[in-house]
Short mmCIF file of C-alpha atoms and ligand atoms in Angstrom, two decimals:
data_model
loop_
_atom_site.label_atom_id
_atom_site.label_comp_id
_atom_site.label_asym_id
_atom_site.label_seq_id
_atom_site.Cartn_x
_atom_site.Cartn_y
_atom_site.Cartn_z
CA MET Z 1 3.66 20.79 -14.78
CA SER Z 2 6.97 19.04 -15.23
CA GLN Z 3 6.70 15.26 -14.84
CA SER Z 4 10.15 13.80 -15.20
CA VAL Z 5 13.16 13.89 -12.92
CA ARG Z 6 16.86 14.07 -13.69
CA LEU Z 7 18.75 10.77 -13.89
CA PRO Z 8 20.72 10.01 -10.71
CA LEU Z 9 24.52 9.84 -10.46
CA PRO Z 10 26.20 6.79 -8.90
CA PHE Z 11 26.70 7.14 -5.12
CA HIS Z 12 30.47 7.69 -5.36
CA ASP Z 13 29.90 10.69 -7.67
CA ALA Z 14 26.80 12.04 -5.97
CA ALA Z 15 28.00 11.86 -2.35
CA PRO Z 16 30.97 14.29 -2.69
CA LYS Z 17 28.73 16.80 -4.51
CA ALA Z 18 26.16 16.58 -1.72
CA LEU Z 19 28.85 16.92 0.94
CA ALA Z 20 30.05 20.14 -0.69
CA ASN Z 21 26.55 21.67 -0.44
CA GLY Z 22 26.56 23.51 2.90
CA GLN Z 23 22.88 24.55 2.67
CA LEU Z 24 21.84 20.93 2.12
CA ARG Z 25 23.85 19.74 5.11
CA ARG Z 26 22.38 22.47 7.34
CA ASN Z 27 18.80 21.59 6.27
CA LEU Z 28 19.39 17.87 6.77
CA GLY Z 29 21.12 18.29 10.12
CA HIS Z 30 18.38 20.56 11.42
CA VAL Z 31 15.43 18.35 10.38
CA THR Z 32 16.90 14.94 11.20
CA SER Z 33 18.08 16.01 14.67
CA ALA Z 34 14.64 17.51 15.44
CA ILE Z 35 12.78 14.34 14.34
CA ARG Z 36 15.30 12.12 16.17
CA ALA Z 37 14.73 13.90 19.46
CA LYS Z 38 10.92 13.86 19.09
CA ARG Z 39 10.90 10.18 18.16
CA ALA Z 40 13.04 9.27 21.16
CA ALA Z 41 10.61 11.16 23.43
CA VAL Z 42 7.41 9.51 22.13
CA THR Z 43 8.85 6.00 22.04
CA SER Z 44 10.36 6.22 25.53
CA GLU Z 45 6.95 7.01 27.00
CA MET Z 46 5.69 3.56 25.87
CA PRO Z 47 6.61 0.94 28.50
CA ASP Z 48 5.82 -1.85 26.01
CA TRP Z 49 7.73 -0.37 23.05
CA GLU Z 50 10.13 -3.32 22.75
CA ALA Z 51 7.19 -5.75 22.98
CA LEU Z 52 5.43 -3.82 20.20
CA ARG Z 53 8.58 -4.02 18.05
CA ALA Z 54 8.73 -7.76 18.64
CA ALA Z 55 5.04 -8.10 17.76
CA GLY Z 56 5.50 -6.07 14.54
CA LYS Z 57 8.44 -8.28 13.55
CA THR Z 58 6.54 -11.50 14.33
CA ILE Z 59 3.42 -10.46 12.38
CA LYS Z 60 5.48 -9.45 9.37
CA ASP Z 61 7.60 -12.61 9.45
CA HIS Z 62 4.49 -14.77 9.70
CA THR Z 63 2.86 -12.91 6.80
CA LEU Z 64 5.95 -13.23 4.62
CA ARG Z 65 6.12 -16.97 5.28
CA ASN Z 66 2.49 -17.26 4.11
CA LEU Z 67 2.46 -14.42 1.60
CA GLY Z 68 0.66 -16.30 -1.17
CA THR Z 69 -2.19 -17.29 1.14
CA TYR Z 70 -2.74 -13.76 2.46
CA LEU Z 71 -2.52 -12.14 -0.97
CA GLU Z 72 -5.16 -14.51 -2.34
CA GLN Z 73 -7.34 -13.82 0.69
CA LEU Z 74 -6.92 -10.09 0.12
CA GLU Z 75 -7.84 -10.49 -3.56
CA ALA Z 76 -10.99 -12.46 -2.69
CA ASN Z 77 -12.16 -9.91 -0.11
CA VAL Z 78 -11.42 -6.82 -2.24
CA THR Z 79 -13.32 -8.45 -5.11
CA ALA Z 80 -16.24 -9.39 -2.84
CA ALA Z 81 -16.43 -5.74 -1.73
CA GLY Z 82 -16.77 -4.52 -5.33
CA GLY Z 83 -13.12 -3.76 -6.15
CA THR Z 84 -10.95 -5.20 -8.94
CA VAL Z 85 -7.52 -6.69 -8.29
CA HIS Z 86 -4.69 -6.65 -10.86
CA TRP Z 87 -1.34 -8.44 -10.55
CA ALA Z 88 1.81 -6.78 -11.90
CA ARG Z 89 5.08 -8.70 -12.21
CA ASP Z 90 7.17 -5.56 -12.70
CA ALA Z 91 7.07 -1.78 -13.04
CA SER Z 92 6.28 -1.92 -16.72
CA GLU Z 93 3.22 -4.15 -16.19
CA ALA Z 94 1.98 -1.99 -13.32
CA ASN Z 95 2.35 1.19 -15.37
CA THR Z 96 0.57 -0.38 -18.34
CA ILE Z 97 -2.35 -1.44 -16.12
CA VAL Z 98 -2.69 2.04 -14.59
CA ARG Z 99 -2.38 3.77 -17.97
CA GLN Z 100 -5.18 1.60 -19.38
CA LEU Z 101 -7.40 2.19 -16.35
CA VAL Z 102 -6.92 5.97 -16.44
CA GLY Z 103 -7.24 6.02 -20.23
CA ALA Z 104 -10.60 4.24 -20.01
CA THR Z 105 -11.99 7.05 -17.82
CA GLY Z 106 -10.99 9.74 -20.35
CA ALA Z 107 -9.30 11.78 -17.58
CA ARG Z 108 -6.36 13.99 -18.59
CA GLU Z 109 -5.33 14.76 -15.04
CA VAL Z 110 -5.11 12.58 -11.91
CA VAL Z 111 -4.52 13.51 -8.27
CA LYS Z 112 -2.07 11.41 -6.27
CA VAL Z 113 -1.66 10.46 -2.65
CA LYS Z 114 1.99 10.40 -1.55
CA SER Z 115 3.28 6.97 -2.56
CA MET Z 116 6.82 5.61 -2.61
CA THR Z 117 5.68 2.63 -4.67
CA THR Z 118 4.43 4.77 -7.56
CA ASP Z 119 7.66 6.79 -7.37
CA GLU Z 120 9.60 3.48 -7.51
CA ILE Z 121 7.92 2.50 -10.80
CA HIS Z 122 8.08 6.06 -12.25
CA LEU Z 123 4.32 6.08 -12.78
CA ASN Z 124 4.12 9.85 -13.35
CA ASP Z 125 6.51 9.56 -16.31
CA ALA Z 126 4.51 6.63 -17.72
CA LEU Z 127 1.25 8.61 -17.48
CA ALA Z 128 2.92 11.62 -19.09
CA GLU Z 129 3.59 9.47 -22.18
CA ASP Z 130 -0.19 9.36 -22.63
CA GLY Z 131 -0.50 13.11 -22.02
CA ILE Z 132 -1.93 12.53 -18.52
CA VAL Z 133 -0.78 14.94 -15.84
CA ALA Z 134 -0.30 13.47 -12.36
CA ILE Z 135 -0.58 16.06 -9.57
CA GLU Z 136 1.17 15.18 -6.31
CA THR Z 137 -1.04 16.39 -3.47
CA ASP Z 138 1.26 15.86 -0.50
CA LEU Z 139 2.81 19.29 0.04
CA ALA Z 140 6.41 18.08 0.12
CA GLU Z 141 5.87 15.75 -2.87
CA LEU Z 142 4.33 18.68 -4.77
CA ILE Z 143 7.42 20.77 -4.01
CA VAL Z 144 9.84 18.16 -5.38
CA GLN Z 145 7.57 17.58 -8.36
CA LEU Z 146 7.58 21.30 -9.19
CA ALA Z 147 11.38 21.26 -8.85
CA SER Z 148 11.59 18.22 -11.19
CA GLU Z 149 13.57 16.40 -8.51
CA PRO Z 150 13.14 13.00 -6.91
CA PRO Z 151 12.20 12.87 -3.21
CA SER Z 152 15.20 12.99 -0.85
CA HIS Z 153 13.55 11.50 2.24
CA ILE Z 154 10.82 8.86 2.61
CA LEU Z 155 8.74 10.97 4.94
CA VAL Z 156 9.92 14.51 4.22
CA PRO Z 157 10.59 14.39 0.45
CA ALA Z 158 11.58 18.09 0.29
CA ILE Z 159 13.87 17.97 3.35
CA HIS Z 160 16.65 19.49 1.24
CA LYS Z 161 14.65 22.62 0.32
CA ASN Z 162 14.32 25.75 2.43
CA ARG Z 163 11.41 28.21 2.31
CA VAL Z 164 13.18 30.72 0.06
CA GLU Z 165 13.62 28.00 -2.56
CA ILE Z 166 10.01 26.85 -2.11
CA ARG Z 167 8.66 30.40 -2.55
CA SER Z 168 10.54 30.76 -5.78
CA LEU Z 169 9.13 27.45 -7.08
CA PHE Z 170 5.57 28.45 -6.15
CA LEU Z 171 5.86 31.92 -7.75
CA SER Z 172 6.60 30.39 -11.09
CA ALA Z 173 4.32 27.31 -10.85
CA PHE Z 174 1.26 29.20 -9.62
CA ASN Z 175 1.86 32.32 -11.80
CA LEU Z 176 2.13 34.67 -8.83
CA GLU Z 177 3.75 38.11 -8.67
CA PRO Z 178 6.62 38.49 -6.12
CA ASP Z 179 4.49 40.73 -3.87
CA GLU Z 180 1.73 38.09 -3.72
CA LEU Z 181 3.74 35.53 -1.75
CA ARG Z 182 6.26 35.80 1.09
CA ASP Z 183 8.51 32.98 2.32
CA ASP Z 184 6.32 32.58 5.38
CA PRO Z 185 5.44 28.87 5.96
CA ALA Z 186 1.72 29.63 6.53
CA GLU Z 187 1.53 31.68 3.30
CA LEU Z 188 3.35 28.99 1.34
CA ALA Z 189 0.99 26.30 2.65
CA ALA Z 190 -2.04 28.48 1.83
CA ALA Z 191 -0.82 29.00 -1.76
CA ALA Z 192 -0.42 25.22 -2.21
CA ARG Z 193 -3.84 24.64 -0.65
CA ARG Z 194 -5.54 27.04 -3.12
CA PHE Z 195 -3.82 25.29 -6.03
CA LEU Z 196 -4.69 21.78 -4.79
CA ARG Z 197 -8.32 22.48 -3.84
CA GLU Z 198 -9.22 23.13 -7.49
CA ARG Z 199 -7.49 19.89 -8.50
CA PHE Z 200 -9.37 17.83 -5.90
CA LEU Z 201 -12.73 19.23 -7.01
CA ASP Z 202 -12.02 18.63 -10.72
CA ALA Z 203 -10.36 15.20 -10.42
CA LYS Z 204 -12.13 12.14 -11.83
CA VAL Z 205 -9.32 9.74 -10.92
CA ALA Z 206 -7.07 9.42 -7.88
CA ILE Z 207 -4.01 7.21 -7.47
CA SER Z 208 -2.68 6.10 -4.11
CA GLY Z 209 -0.25 3.71 -2.51
CA ALA Z 210 -1.09 1.88 0.70
CA ASN Z 211 0.57 1.59 4.07
CA PHE Z 212 -1.28 -1.62 4.87
CA ALA Z 213 -3.84 -3.97 3.30
CA VAL Z 214 -5.86 -6.20 5.61
CA ALA Z 215 -6.33 -9.65 4.10
CA ASP Z 216 -9.30 -10.80 6.18
CA THR Z 217 -11.49 -7.78 5.33
CA GLY Z 218 -10.02 -6.51 2.03
CA THR Z 219 -9.43 -3.10 3.63
CA LEU Z 220 -6.76 -0.67 2.43
CA CYS Z 221 -5.16 1.83 4.81
CA VAL Z 222 -3.27 5.08 4.22
CA VAL Z 223 -1.85 7.23 7.02
CA GLU Z 224 -0.86 10.87 6.47
CA SER Z 225 -0.57 14.26 8.11
CA GLU Z 226 -2.27 16.76 5.81
CA GLY Z 227 -5.65 15.33 4.86
CA ASN Z 228 -4.85 15.62 1.16
CA GLY Z 229 -4.74 11.84 0.90
CA ARG Z 230 -8.25 11.68 2.38
CA MET Z 231 -9.46 14.13 -0.31
CA CYS Z 232 -7.99 11.83 -3.00
CA THR Z 233 -9.43 8.62 -1.60
CA ALA Z 234 -12.89 10.14 -1.03
CA LEU Z 235 -13.70 12.66 -3.80
CA PRO Z 236 -12.90 11.26 -7.29
CA ASP Z 237 -15.09 8.66 -9.04
CA THR Z 238 -12.23 6.23 -9.60
CA LEU Z 239 -9.54 5.23 -7.12
CA ILE Z 240 -6.50 3.19 -8.20
CA THR Z 241 -4.17 1.88 -5.50
CA VAL Z 242 -0.71 0.57 -6.39
CA MET Z 243 0.72 -1.52 -3.57
CA GLY Z 244 3.83 -3.64 -3.09
CA ILE Z 245 2.85 -7.22 -2.22
CA GLU Z 246 4.72 -7.03 1.10
CA LYS Z 247 2.23 -4.48 2.51
CA VAL Z 248 -0.45 -7.09 3.26
CA ILE Z 249 -1.13 -8.02 6.89
CA PRO Z 250 -3.41 -10.87 8.00
CA THR Z 251 -6.08 -9.27 10.20
CA TRP Z 252 -7.64 -5.98 11.25
CA HIS Z 253 -6.38 -6.78 14.74
CA ASP Z 254 -2.77 -6.59 13.49
CA LEU Z 255 -3.29 -2.94 12.58
CA GLU Z 256 -3.39 -2.20 16.28
CA VAL Z 257 0.34 -2.94 16.46
CA PHE Z 258 1.39 -1.08 13.33
CA LEU Z 259 -0.74 2.00 13.96
CA GLN Z 260 1.21 2.45 17.20
CA LEU Z 261 4.64 1.67 15.73
CA LEU Z 262 4.40 3.72 12.53
CA PRO Z 263 3.44 7.25 13.68
CA ARG Z 264 5.85 7.26 16.62
CA SER Z 265 8.72 6.07 14.39
CA SER Z 266 7.98 8.32 11.42
CA THR Z 267 6.52 11.71 12.35
CA ALA Z 268 7.15 11.17 16.08
CA GLU Z 269 3.42 11.54 16.74
CA ARG Z 270 1.30 9.40 19.05
CA MET Z 271 -1.11 8.79 16.18
CA ASN Z 272 -1.34 9.96 12.59
CA PRO Z 273 -3.56 13.01 12.08
CA TYR Z 274 -5.38 11.23 9.21
CA THR Z 275 -5.87 7.46 8.96
CA SER Z 276 -8.05 6.51 5.99
CA PHE Z 277 -9.57 3.07 5.41
CA TRP Z 278 -11.57 1.85 2.45
CA THR Z 279 -13.01 -1.54 1.59
CA GLY Z 280 -14.13 -1.91 -2.02
CA VAL Z 281 -16.87 0.52 -3.08
CA ARG Z 282 -20.20 1.62 -1.61
CA ASP Z 283 -23.14 3.40 -3.29
CA GLY Z 284 -23.16 7.14 -2.65
CA ASP Z 285 -20.04 7.06 -0.48
CA GLY Z 286 -16.62 7.67 -2.02
CA PRO Z 287 -15.35 6.38 -5.37
CA SER Z 288 -17.69 4.21 -7.42
CA THR Z 289 -14.79 2.26 -8.96
CA PHE Z 290 -11.80 0.85 -7.08
CA HIS Z 291 -8.78 -0.95 -8.56
CA LEU Z 292 -5.96 -2.51 -6.57
CA VAL Z 293 -2.70 -3.17 -8.44
CA LEU Z 294 -0.48 -5.66 -6.55
CA LEU Z 295 3.14 -5.09 -7.50
CA ASP Z 296 5.95 -7.65 -7.31
CA ALA Z 297 8.88 -5.90 -9.08
CA GLY Z 298 11.65 -7.87 -7.37
CA ARG Z 299 9.90 -8.56 -4.07
CA SER Z 300 9.48 -12.33 -4.71
CA ALA Z 301 13.21 -12.56 -5.36
CA ILE Z 302 13.92 -10.84 -2.03
CA LEU Z 303 11.52 -13.24 -0.33
CA ALA Z 304 13.71 -16.12 -1.52
CA GLU Z 305 16.81 -14.68 0.24
CA ASP Z 306 17.64 -16.08 3.68
CA VAL Z 307 19.19 -12.92 5.12
CA GLY Z 308 17.74 -10.24 2.82
CA ARG Z 309 14.13 -11.40 3.32
CA ALA Z 310 13.82 -9.31 6.48
CA THR Z 311 13.99 -6.20 4.26
CA LEU Z 312 10.36 -6.87 3.31
CA ARG Z 313 9.27 -6.20 6.89
CA CYS Z 314 9.90 -2.48 6.30
CA ILE Z 315 6.92 -0.20 6.94
CA ARG Z 316 8.69 2.86 5.43
CA CYS Z 317 8.72 4.88 8.61
CA SER Z 318 12.09 6.53 7.80
CA ALA Z 319 13.40 6.32 11.38
CA CYS Z 320 16.57 4.67 10.07
CA LEU Z 321 17.27 7.66 7.80
CA ASN Z 322 17.06 10.13 10.65
CA VAL Z 323 19.70 8.35 12.75
CA CYS Z 324 22.10 7.49 9.93
CA PRO Z 325 25.36 9.51 9.97
CA VAL Z 326 25.84 8.90 6.24
CA TYR Z 327 22.31 9.96 5.25
CA GLU Z 328 22.51 13.04 7.47
CA ARG Z 329 25.55 14.26 5.54
CA VAL Z 330 24.74 13.34 1.94
CA GLY Z 331 20.92 13.42 1.84
CA GLY Z 332 18.62 11.25 -0.22
CA HIS Z 333 19.56 12.10 -3.81
CA ALA Z 334 23.02 10.55 -3.46
CA TYR Z 335 21.41 7.10 -3.17
CA GLY Z 336 20.00 7.34 -6.71
CA SER Z 337 16.68 5.79 -5.72
CA VAL Z 338 13.37 6.74 -4.14
CA TYR Z 339 14.49 4.66 -1.15
CA PRO Z 340 17.44 6.45 0.47
CA GLY Z 341 19.37 5.95 3.69
CA PRO Z 342 19.94 2.57 5.38
CA ILE Z 343 16.73 1.01 4.06
CA GLY Z 344 17.60 2.21 0.54
CA ALA Z 345 21.10 0.74 0.85
CA ILE Z 346 19.59 -2.73 1.33
CA LEU Z 347 16.30 -2.44 -0.56
CA THR Z 348 17.36 -0.77 -3.80
CA PRO Z 349 20.11 -3.25 -4.80
CA GLN Z 350 17.82 -6.19 -3.98
CA LEU Z 351 14.87 -4.76 -5.93
CA ARG Z 352 17.01 -3.92 -8.94
CA GLY Z 353 18.90 -7.24 -9.01
CA ALA Z 354 22.27 -8.61 -7.96
CA ASN Z 355 24.46 -6.67 -10.34
CA GLN Z 356 22.91 -3.27 -9.72
CA ASP Z 357 23.90 -0.63 -7.16
CA ARG Z 358 26.63 -2.79 -5.65
CA GLU Z 359 28.22 0.20 -3.96
CA LEU Z 360 25.13 1.15 -1.91
CA PRO Z 361 25.72 -1.46 0.85
CA TYR Z 362 29.08 0.24 1.42
CA ALA Z 363 27.38 3.59 2.12
CA SER Z 364 27.24 2.80 5.82
CA THR Z 365 29.48 2.95 8.86
CA LEU Z 366 27.75 -0.18 10.25
CA CYS Z 367 27.20 1.74 13.49
CA GLY Z 368 23.92 -0.11 14.08
CA ALA Z 369 21.78 2.96 14.92
CA CYS Z 370 19.32 1.97 12.16
CA TYR Z 371 18.71 -1.43 13.78
CA ASP Z 372 18.16 0.14 17.19
CA VAL Z 373 15.35 2.41 15.97
CA CYS Z 374 13.67 0.15 13.41
CA PRO Z 375 10.10 -0.52 14.62
CA VAL Z 376 10.07 -3.96 12.98
CA ALA Z 377 13.61 -4.82 14.14
CA ILE Z 378 15.25 -5.21 10.73
CA ASP Z 379 18.92 -5.99 11.38
CA ILE Z 380 20.11 -3.68 8.60
CA PRO Z 381 23.85 -3.93 9.47
CA SER Z 382 23.80 -7.74 9.12
CA ILE Z 383 22.03 -7.47 5.77
CA LEU Z 384 24.59 -4.86 4.62
CA VAL Z 385 27.47 -7.16 5.61
CA ASP Z 386 25.82 -10.10 3.83
CA MET Z 387 25.36 -8.02 0.67
CA ARG Z 388 29.00 -6.91 0.82
CA ARG Z 389 30.06 -10.54 1.25
CA ARG Z 390 28.10 -11.51 -1.85
CA THR Z 391 29.60 -8.64 -3.83
CA VAL Z 392 33.14 -9.65 -2.85
CA ASN Z 393 32.44 -13.31 -3.66
CA ALA Z 394 31.01 -12.34 -7.06
CA GLN Z 395 34.10 -10.22 -7.78
CA ARG Z 396 36.40 -13.06 -6.71
CA LYS Z 397 34.52 -15.45 -8.95
CA ALA Z 398 34.83 -13.06 -11.87
CA SER Z 399 38.54 -12.48 -11.19
CA PRO Z 400 40.11 -15.13 -8.91
CA LEU Z 401 43.57 -13.43 -8.90
CA PRO Z 402 44.49 -11.97 -5.49
CA ALA Z 403 44.52 -8.21 -4.92
CA THR Z 404 42.07 -7.28 -7.69
CA SER Z 405 41.93 -3.64 -6.57
CA ALA Z 406 43.82 -1.19 -4.36
CA VAL Z 407 41.16 -1.60 -1.67
CA ASP Z 408 41.44 -5.38 -1.89
CA ALA Z 409 45.25 -5.18 -1.61
CA ALA Z 410 45.03 -2.78 1.34
CA LEU Z 411 42.55 -5.02 3.16
CA ARG Z 412 44.69 -8.13 2.58
CA THR Z 413 47.72 -6.28 3.99
CA ALA Z 414 45.73 -5.06 6.99
CA SER Z 415 44.42 -8.57 7.55
CA ALA Z 416 48.00 -9.97 7.55
CA ILE Z 417 49.20 -7.26 9.98
CA PHE Z 418 46.32 -7.68 12.41
CA ALA Z 419 46.65 -11.48 12.33
CA THR Z 420 49.63 -11.56 14.75
CA ARG Z 421 50.63 -9.37 17.63
CA GLY Z 422 54.26 -9.19 16.53
CA ARG Z 423 53.34 -7.83 13.10
CA TYR Z 424 50.88 -5.38 14.61
CA GLU Z 425 53.46 -3.92 17.00
CA ALA Z 426 56.12 -3.82 14.27
CA ALA Z 427 53.70 -1.93 12.01
CA GLN Z 428 52.99 0.49 14.87
CA ARG Z 429 56.71 1.19 15.30
CA LEU Z 430 57.19 1.72 11.56
CA ALA Z 431 54.20 4.06 11.35
CA ARG Z 432 55.47 6.03 14.34
CA MET Z 433 58.80 6.61 12.58
CA GLY Z 434 57.22 7.26 9.17
CA GLN Z 435 54.75 9.87 10.37
CA ALA Z 436 57.37 12.42 11.48
CA PRO Z 437 57.46 14.50 8.23
CA PHE Z 438 53.68 14.92 8.31
CA VAL Z 439 53.22 16.11 11.89
CA GLN Z 440 52.58 19.85 12.16
CA GLY Z 441 51.37 21.63 15.27
CA GLY Z 442 50.64 18.34 17.03
CA VAL Z 443 48.39 16.91 14.27
CA LEU Z 444 48.93 14.84 11.14
CA LYS Z 445 48.50 16.99 8.02
CA ARG Z 446 48.38 15.95 4.38
CA LEU Z 447 49.24 12.27 4.38
CA PRO Z 448 50.69 11.06 1.08
CA GLY Z 449 48.98 9.12 -1.73
CA PRO Z 450 45.79 7.23 -0.99
CA LEU Z 451 46.21 7.96 2.75
CA SER Z 452 45.39 11.61 1.99
CA GLY Z 453 41.70 10.63 2.15
CA TRP Z 454 42.11 10.42 5.93
CA SER Z 455 43.79 13.80 6.34
CA ASP Z 456 42.17 16.05 3.68
CA ALA Z 457 39.11 16.89 5.72
CA ARG Z 458 40.22 16.26 9.30
CA ASP Z 459 43.21 16.73 11.62
CA LEU Z 460 44.40 13.34 12.82
CA ARG Z 461 46.25 12.82 16.07
CA PRO Z 462 49.72 11.32 15.48
CA ILE Z 463 50.49 7.85 16.84
CA PRO Z 464 51.74 8.49 20.41
CA ARG Z 465 55.41 7.88 21.27
CA GLN Z 466 54.37 5.24 23.76
CA SER Z 467 51.62 2.69 23.15
CA PHE Z 468 49.39 1.49 25.96
CA ARG Z 469 51.16 -1.88 25.96
CA ASP Z 470 54.57 -0.15 26.30
CA TRP Z 471 53.21 1.88 29.19
CA TRP Z 472 51.84 -1.29 30.82
CA ARG Z 473 55.11 -3.19 30.40
CA ARG Z 474 57.13 -0.28 31.85
CA ARG Z 475 55.12 -0.59 35.01
CA GLY Z 476 56.44 -4.10 35.41
CA HIS Z 477 53.33 -5.90 34.26
CA ASN Z 478 53.30 -8.88 32.03
CA ASP Z 479 51.66 -7.55 28.87
CA ARG Z 480 49.49 -10.63 28.60
CA GLU Z 481 47.97 -9.91 31.98
CA GLU Z 482 44.63 -8.06 32.06
CA PRO Z 483 44.99 -4.38 33.06
S1 SF4 D 1 13.99 -0.23 7.73
FE1 SF4 D 1 12.88 -0.02 9.68
S2 SF4 D 1 13.44 2.06 10.36
FE2 SF4 D 1 13.96 1.98 8.17
S3 SF4 D 1 12.16 2.75 7.09
FE3 SF4 D 1 11.94 0.52 7.22
S4 SF4 D 1 10.74 0.15 9.07
FE4 SF4 D 1 11.50 2.24 9.22
#
C-alpha cells in the first residue's frame, strides 16, 4: 500500500488547475450544497443554537487562557488511569515517539482512526521509513490513501472522487477482477469492509487522533460515522493517540455543548452515529496499553497571538469549507495542506510560521459566511485581514519603497481615487470614455493588459452612460441630499 503523497503546488499554481477540472467542480458543488442545506435544517431546529455557539466559544476561550493547567490535569488523570503521556514539541518529535512505541511492539502494520493531526505531521510517511504500514480505516481516508493523495476536505477527504474512480482504485488495491466489483456505492463499501475486517482482526496496534480530551477525568473522545474508529480503539492491544494540545476541555460536563455543536455542524446529524470514550486502560476490556502524545507543533505560538489565538477554538467540523465560495470552486488540494478552506487559510500559515504560505489568507472573498456558520464563532474574516496586514507590513519593512508590486501600485492608485469624490467622478467619466472599444453586444469583452483578468471568464456590464448621481442631480436634487 502506497504511503506517501505528492508534494503540493503553491495556491496560485494549484487553484487555476483545479478550476479547469470540471469533474472536480461538479463533485464539490454537489456535495457542499447538499451538506450546507442539511446543516441549515438541523441547526435551525435548535432554538438555543446561538446560545450553544456562545457557550462553545466561552469554554474554549477559558481553556486556552488556562491551557497549561488543564493539560497538566489531563496528564495526571490519564496517568492515574494507567495510560502514559508523552509531550511532543513538533512533528518530528511526535513521529519519533510513535515510531519508537510501535517499534517496541514488533508490529509491522497499524490500523488508524481518521485523524487530521496525524496527517498534519505526516505520520504515515514516518512509519513507512521503519517499514511499518499504516492502514487508514475511515472509508474516505482509505480511498485517498490508495490514490496516494492528501485529503481534500476535513470531513469528506475523498470529496473530489466519484464512484467510477473509486471502483478503479479498489480493483487494483484489492486484486479484484472487473466483473467482481461494480461502481455501486453498497458494493464499494462492502469491498472496503471485507478488506478492513481482516486488518482489524490482525492489528496489534491502533493509532488515533482525538476530538476532545476531558481534563478532569482523563477521558479521550472520538466521534465518527462508520464504526471503524470504534474497532481501532477497542480491538488492538496497544492504542496510541496523537492529539493537538488545543483539544483539551476542562470537564465532562463541557462535552454536552460540543457533542451538540459538532455533529450538526459537520455531518448535519443530530448526533454522531459512533461516539467512543476511553479512560486509560482496564483489565480484559479494550487495549492493555494506552499512550497519549500531546502535540504542540506551532500551537503555543498561535496562543501568543492576540487576534490569531481564536483559531485554536476550532473543532474541525468543516462547516466553513462547505459555505466558502473559494473552497467550493478549487477544492482542498489547492490549499497545499491537510487543513483546507477558510480554517486552512488561517491555521496553516500560523502553524507553519510567519514566512510560510503567505498567500493563503488572500484565498478568500471575505464574504463572512465562514464566521456565520462556525459553531465556536471564530471570526475568520477578521483573522484573515489581520494576517494580510502583517504580510503587507512585513513586505514594507523588507522593501520600504512605495509601489513594490503591480498590485501595490494598483491599490495605491485606487486608494487615491476613492479618497475624494471629485477624483472618483473624474475616473468614472474617463472609464466611460475609455471602455468604448471593448463593448460588444452590450457587454465588456477582452479588457486590455492586467484588466483582462476581469473579462476573460465573465461578461462585464459596461459603465452606464448616466451614473446614479447624475440621474439624481437631473431631477433637481442636491446630490448631497439623501435619496
Ligand atoms: S473554523 Fe469553525 S467552522 Fe471551520 S472547521 Fe473550525 S470549528 Fe468548524
